C-alpha positions as CSV (number, residue, x, y, z in Angstrom):
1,X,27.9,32.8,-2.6
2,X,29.2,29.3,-3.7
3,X,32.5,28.1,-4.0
4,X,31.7,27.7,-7.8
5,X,30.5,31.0,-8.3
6,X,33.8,32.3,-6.1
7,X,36.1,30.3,-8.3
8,X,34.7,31.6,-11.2
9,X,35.0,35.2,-9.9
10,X,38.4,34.4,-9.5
11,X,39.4,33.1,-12.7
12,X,37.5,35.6,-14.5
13,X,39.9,38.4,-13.2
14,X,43.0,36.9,-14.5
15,X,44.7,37.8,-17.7
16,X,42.3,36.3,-20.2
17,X,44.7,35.0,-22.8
18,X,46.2,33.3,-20.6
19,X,42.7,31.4,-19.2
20,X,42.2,31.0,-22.5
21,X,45.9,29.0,-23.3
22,X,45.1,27.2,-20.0
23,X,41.8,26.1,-20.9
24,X,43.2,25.0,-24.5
25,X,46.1,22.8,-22.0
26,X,43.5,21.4,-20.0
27,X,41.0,20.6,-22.8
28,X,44.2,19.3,-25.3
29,X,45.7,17.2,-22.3
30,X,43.0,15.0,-21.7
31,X,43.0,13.3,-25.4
32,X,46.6,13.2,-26.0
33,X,49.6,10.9,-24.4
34,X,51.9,12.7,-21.4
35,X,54.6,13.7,-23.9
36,X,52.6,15.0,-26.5
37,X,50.8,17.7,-24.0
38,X,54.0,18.4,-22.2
39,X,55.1,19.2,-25.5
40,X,51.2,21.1,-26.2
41,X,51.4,23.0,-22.9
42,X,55.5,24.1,-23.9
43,X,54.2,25.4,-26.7
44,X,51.3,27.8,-25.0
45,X,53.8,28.6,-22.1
46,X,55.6,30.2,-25.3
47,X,52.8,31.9,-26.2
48,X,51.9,33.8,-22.8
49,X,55.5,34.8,-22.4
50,X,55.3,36.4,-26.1
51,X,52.3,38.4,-24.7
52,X,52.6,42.2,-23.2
53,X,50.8,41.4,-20.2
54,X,54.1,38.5,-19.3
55,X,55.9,42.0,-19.0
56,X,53.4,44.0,-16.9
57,X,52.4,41.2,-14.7
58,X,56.1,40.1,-13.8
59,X,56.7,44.4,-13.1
60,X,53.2,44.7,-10.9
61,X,54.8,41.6,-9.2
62,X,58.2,43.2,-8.2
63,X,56.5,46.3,-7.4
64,X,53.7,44.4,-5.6
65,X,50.9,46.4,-6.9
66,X,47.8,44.8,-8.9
67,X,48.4,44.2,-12.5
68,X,46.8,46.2,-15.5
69,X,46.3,43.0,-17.7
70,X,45.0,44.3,-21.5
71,X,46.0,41.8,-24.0
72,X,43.6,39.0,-25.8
């Protein structure tokens, strides 16, 4: 397999939403001056932490099992 297709594989099984708010960073960031995205990706950070899955992942962490990720 190549190291695309296992990159994307790997992506793929993370919590969605936050992909998504990632993607949006990434996208945003690479139009905008340095403070303006630090201020851009602040704002998203906000926005995954509002999310269930911030809750579940940070308890499948402590109680090192895999996380059951649902929201987007």
């Amino acid at each position: 397999m190549s190291t695309c297709l296992k990159m994307a594989e790997k992506i793929i099984s993370k919590a969605i939403y936050a992909v998504s708010l990632a993607k949006s960073a990434i996208n945003t960031g690479m139009d905008v001056d340095l403070a303006s995205g630090c201020r851009f990706e602040s704002d998203l950070f906000g926005l995954a932490f509002s999310t269930n899955d911030k809750k579940e992942g940070m308890s499948a962490f402590l109680e090192k099992r895999k996380a059951d990720l649902k929201d987007f």
